mmCIF file of C-alpha atoms in Angstrom:
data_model
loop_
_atom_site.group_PDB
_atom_site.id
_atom_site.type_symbol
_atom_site.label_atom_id
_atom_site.label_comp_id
_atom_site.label_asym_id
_atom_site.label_seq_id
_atom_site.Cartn_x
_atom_site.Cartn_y
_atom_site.Cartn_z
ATOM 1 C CA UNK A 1 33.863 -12.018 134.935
ATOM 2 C CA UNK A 2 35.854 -9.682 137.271
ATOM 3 C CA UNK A 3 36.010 -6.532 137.233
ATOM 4 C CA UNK A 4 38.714 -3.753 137.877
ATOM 5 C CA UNK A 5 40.034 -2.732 141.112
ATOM 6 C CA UNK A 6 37.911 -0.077 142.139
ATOM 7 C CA UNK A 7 35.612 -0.004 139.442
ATOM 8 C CA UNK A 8 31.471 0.191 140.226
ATOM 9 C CA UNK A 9 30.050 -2.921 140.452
ATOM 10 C CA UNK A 10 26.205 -1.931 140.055
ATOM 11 C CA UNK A 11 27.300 0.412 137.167
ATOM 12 C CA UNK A 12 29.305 -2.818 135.567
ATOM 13 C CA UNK A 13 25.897 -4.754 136.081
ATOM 14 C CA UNK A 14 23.626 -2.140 134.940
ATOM 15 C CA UNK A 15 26.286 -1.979 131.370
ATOM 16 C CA UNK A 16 25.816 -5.534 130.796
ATOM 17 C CA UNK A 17 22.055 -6.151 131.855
ATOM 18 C CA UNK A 18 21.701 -3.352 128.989
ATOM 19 C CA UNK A 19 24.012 -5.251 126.330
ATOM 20 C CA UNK A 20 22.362 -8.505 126.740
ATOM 21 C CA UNK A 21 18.738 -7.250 126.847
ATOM 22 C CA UNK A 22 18.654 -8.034 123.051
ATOM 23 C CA UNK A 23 19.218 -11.718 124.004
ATOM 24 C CA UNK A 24 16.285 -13.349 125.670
ATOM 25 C CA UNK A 25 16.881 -15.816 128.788
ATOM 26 C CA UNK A 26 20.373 -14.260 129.017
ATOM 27 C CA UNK A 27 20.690 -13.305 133.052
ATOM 28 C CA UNK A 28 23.820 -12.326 134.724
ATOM 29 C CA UNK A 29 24.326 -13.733 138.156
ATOM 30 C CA UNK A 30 26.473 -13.895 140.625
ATOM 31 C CA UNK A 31 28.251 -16.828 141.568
ATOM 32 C CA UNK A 32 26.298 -18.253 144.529
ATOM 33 C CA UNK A 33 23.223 -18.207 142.281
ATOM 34 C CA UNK A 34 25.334 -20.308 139.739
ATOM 35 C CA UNK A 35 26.265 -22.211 142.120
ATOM 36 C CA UNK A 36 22.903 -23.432 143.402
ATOM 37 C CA UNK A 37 21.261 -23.707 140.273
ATOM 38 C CA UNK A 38 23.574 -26.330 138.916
ATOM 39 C CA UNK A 39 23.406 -28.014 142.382
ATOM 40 C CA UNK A 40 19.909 -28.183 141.834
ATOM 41 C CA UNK A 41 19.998 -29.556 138.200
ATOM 42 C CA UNK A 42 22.651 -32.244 139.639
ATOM 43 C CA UNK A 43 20.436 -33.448 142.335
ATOM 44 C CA UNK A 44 17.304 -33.715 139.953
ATOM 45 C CA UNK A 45 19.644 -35.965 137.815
ATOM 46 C CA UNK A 46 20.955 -37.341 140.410
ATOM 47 C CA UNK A 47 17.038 -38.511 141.841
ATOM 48 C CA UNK A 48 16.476 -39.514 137.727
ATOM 49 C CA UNK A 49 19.362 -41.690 138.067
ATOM 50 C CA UNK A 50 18.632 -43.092 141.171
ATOM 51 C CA UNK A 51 14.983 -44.031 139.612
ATOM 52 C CA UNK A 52 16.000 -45.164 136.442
ATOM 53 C CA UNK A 53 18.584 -47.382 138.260
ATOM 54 C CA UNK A 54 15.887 -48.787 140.759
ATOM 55 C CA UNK A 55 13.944 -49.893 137.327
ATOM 56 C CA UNK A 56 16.568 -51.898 135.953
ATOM 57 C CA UNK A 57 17.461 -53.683 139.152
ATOM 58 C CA UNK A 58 13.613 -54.894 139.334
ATOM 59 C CA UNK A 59 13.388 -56.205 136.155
ATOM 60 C CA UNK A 60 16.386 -58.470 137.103
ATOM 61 C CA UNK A 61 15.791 -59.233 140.208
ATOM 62 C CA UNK A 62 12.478 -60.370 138.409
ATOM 63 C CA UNK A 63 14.314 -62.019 135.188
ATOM 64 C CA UNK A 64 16.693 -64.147 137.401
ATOM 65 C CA UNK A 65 13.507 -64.905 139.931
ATOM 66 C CA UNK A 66 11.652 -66.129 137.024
ATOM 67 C CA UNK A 67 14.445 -68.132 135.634
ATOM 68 C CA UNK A 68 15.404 -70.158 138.826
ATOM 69 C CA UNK A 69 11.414 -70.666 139.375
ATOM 70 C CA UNK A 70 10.647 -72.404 136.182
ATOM 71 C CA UNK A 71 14.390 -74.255 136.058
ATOM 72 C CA UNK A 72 13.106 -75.708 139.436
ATOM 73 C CA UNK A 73 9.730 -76.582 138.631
ATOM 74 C CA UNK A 74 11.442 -78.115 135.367
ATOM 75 C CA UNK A 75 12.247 -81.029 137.720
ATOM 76 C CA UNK A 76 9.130 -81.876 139.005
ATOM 77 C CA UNK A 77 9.766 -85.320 137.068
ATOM 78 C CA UNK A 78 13.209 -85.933 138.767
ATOM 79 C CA UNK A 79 12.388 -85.233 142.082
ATOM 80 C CA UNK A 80 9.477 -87.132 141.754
ATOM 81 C CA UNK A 81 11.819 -90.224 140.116
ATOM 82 C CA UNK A 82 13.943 -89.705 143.271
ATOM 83 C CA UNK A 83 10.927 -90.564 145.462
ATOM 84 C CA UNK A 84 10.216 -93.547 143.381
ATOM 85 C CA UNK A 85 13.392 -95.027 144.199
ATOM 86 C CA UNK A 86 13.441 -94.453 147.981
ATOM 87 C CA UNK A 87 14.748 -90.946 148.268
ATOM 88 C CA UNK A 88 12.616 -88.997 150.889
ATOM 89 C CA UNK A 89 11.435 -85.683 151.049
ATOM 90 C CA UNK A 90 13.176 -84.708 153.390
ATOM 91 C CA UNK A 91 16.566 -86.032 151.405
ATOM 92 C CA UNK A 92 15.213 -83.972 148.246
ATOM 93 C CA UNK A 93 14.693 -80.788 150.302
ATOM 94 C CA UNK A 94 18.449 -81.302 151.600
ATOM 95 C CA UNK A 95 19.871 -81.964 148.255
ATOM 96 C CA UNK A 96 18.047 -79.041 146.954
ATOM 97 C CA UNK A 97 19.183 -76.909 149.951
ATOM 98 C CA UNK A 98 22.722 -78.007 149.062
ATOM 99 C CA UNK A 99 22.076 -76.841 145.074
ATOM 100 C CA UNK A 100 20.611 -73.725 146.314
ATOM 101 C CA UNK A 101 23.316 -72.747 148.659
ATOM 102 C CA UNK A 102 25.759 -73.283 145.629
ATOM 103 C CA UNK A 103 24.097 -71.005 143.146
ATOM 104 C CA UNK A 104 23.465 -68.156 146.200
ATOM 105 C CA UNK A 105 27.367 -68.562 146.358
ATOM 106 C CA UNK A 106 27.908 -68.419 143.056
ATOM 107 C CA UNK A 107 25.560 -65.730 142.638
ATOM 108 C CA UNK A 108 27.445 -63.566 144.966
ATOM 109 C CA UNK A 109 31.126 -64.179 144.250
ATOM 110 C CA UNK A 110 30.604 -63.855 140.558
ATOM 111 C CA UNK A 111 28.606 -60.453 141.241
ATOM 112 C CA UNK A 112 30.675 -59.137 143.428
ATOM 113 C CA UNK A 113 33.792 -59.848 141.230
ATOM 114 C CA UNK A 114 31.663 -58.325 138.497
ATOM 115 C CA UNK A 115 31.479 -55.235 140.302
ATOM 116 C CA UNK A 116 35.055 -54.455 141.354
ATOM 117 C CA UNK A 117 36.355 -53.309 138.067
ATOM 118 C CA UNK A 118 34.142 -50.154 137.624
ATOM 119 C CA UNK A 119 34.256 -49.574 141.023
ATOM 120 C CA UNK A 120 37.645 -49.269 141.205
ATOM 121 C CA UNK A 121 37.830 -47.538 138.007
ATOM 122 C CA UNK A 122 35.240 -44.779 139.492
ATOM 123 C CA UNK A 123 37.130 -44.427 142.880
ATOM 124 C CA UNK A 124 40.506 -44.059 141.195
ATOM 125 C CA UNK A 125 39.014 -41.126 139.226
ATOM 126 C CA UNK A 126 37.107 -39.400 140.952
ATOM 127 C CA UNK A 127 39.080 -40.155 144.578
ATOM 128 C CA UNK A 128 42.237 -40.720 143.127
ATOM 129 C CA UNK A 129 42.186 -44.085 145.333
ATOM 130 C CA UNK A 130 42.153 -47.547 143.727
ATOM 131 C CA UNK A 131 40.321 -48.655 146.994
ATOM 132 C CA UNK A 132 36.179 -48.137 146.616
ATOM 133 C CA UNK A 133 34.859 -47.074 149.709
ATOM 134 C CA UNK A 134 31.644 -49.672 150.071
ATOM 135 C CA UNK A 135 29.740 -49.516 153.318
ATOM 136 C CA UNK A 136 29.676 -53.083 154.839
ATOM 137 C CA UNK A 137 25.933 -52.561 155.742
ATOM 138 C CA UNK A 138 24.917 -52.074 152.266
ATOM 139 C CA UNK A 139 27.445 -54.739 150.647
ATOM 140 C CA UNK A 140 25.409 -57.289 153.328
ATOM 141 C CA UNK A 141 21.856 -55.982 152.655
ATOM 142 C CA UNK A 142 22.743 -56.929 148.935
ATOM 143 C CA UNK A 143 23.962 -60.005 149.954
ATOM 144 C CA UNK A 144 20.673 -60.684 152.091
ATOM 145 C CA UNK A 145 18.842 -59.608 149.283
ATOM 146 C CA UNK A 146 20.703 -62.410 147.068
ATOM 147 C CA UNK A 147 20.219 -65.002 149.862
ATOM 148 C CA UNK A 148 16.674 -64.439 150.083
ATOM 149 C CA UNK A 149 15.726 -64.186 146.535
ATOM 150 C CA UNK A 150 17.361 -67.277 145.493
ATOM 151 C CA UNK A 151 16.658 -69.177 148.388
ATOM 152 C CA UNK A 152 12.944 -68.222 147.652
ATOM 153 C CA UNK A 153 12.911 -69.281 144.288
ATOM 154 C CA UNK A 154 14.473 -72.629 144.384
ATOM 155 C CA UNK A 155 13.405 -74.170 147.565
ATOM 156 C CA UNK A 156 9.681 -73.041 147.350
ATOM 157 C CA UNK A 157 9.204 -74.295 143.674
ATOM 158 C CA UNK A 158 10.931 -77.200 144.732
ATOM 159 C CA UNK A 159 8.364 -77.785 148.258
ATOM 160 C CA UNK A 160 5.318 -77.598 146.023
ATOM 161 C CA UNK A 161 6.706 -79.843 143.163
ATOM 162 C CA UNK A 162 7.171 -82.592 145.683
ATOM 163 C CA UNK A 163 3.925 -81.918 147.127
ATOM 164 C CA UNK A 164 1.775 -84.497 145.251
ATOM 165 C CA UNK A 165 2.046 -88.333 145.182
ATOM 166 C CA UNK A 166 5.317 -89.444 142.680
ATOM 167 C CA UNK A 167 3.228 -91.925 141.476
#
């Protein structure tokens, strides 16, 4: 609220601490202290967010984990079928370095085209730019975090299923 040129502020304040006493939790402030409690109440959901986010990309980096892990182990028979016809290890690892270089590809052009539309629907409103702004570092520690994971979980599985005899 403003109040009139000239007029006594503490008086003003004094008026209306006196009208709202009636109405518990009712405070009048000024507006730096509005200001920094909803900065405060932004930043606490802001931290919520941030956690609750953190949550959901472990349980998928978890879920997708588990599913290339068993989907490799799966072929346990085939790779050891391969051997039994004269395929080496070492042509097994390569084929499934191949496979596994494909799905990390896949993995990140089809999540990265995923993630364009709401980015640029979020940077168009709130910068009024269609362009997101994405640091590079963090774009590539995703994409090292991809690389590792699925790397991880396809060529380990695969090492120990070809571990014992085929036959």
């Amino acid at each position: 609220m403003r109040t009139a040129p000239g007029a006594n502020v503490a008086a003003v304040g004094r008026a209306l601490d006196a009208a709202l006493a009636r109405f518990p939790g009712v405070v009048v402030s000024g507006r730096g202290a509005f200001t920094a409690a909803q900065a405060g109440t932004l930043a606490s959901q802001s931290d919520a967010s941030l956690v609750l986010n953190g949550i959901l990309l472990a349980y998928i980096m978890i879920a997708v984990v588990n599913s290339l892990v068993m989907a490799t182990a799966a072929r346990a028979r085939e790779f050891a079928l391969l051997r039994l016809i004269g395929v080496t290890r070492g042509q097994v690892r390569g084929m499934m370095r191949r496979e596994t270089g494909a799905v990390v590809a896949a993995a990140i052009g089809i999540g990265t085209l995923a993630a364009v539309p709401p980015l640029v629907s979020v940077s168009a409103g709130v910068t009024g730019n269609l362009m997101p702004d994405v640091p590079p570092l963090e774009y590539l520690g995703i994409v090292a975090v991809v690389v590792a994971l699925g790397w991880a979980s396809i060529m380990i599985p695969a090492r120990l299923a070809m571990r014992s005899r085929p036959a």
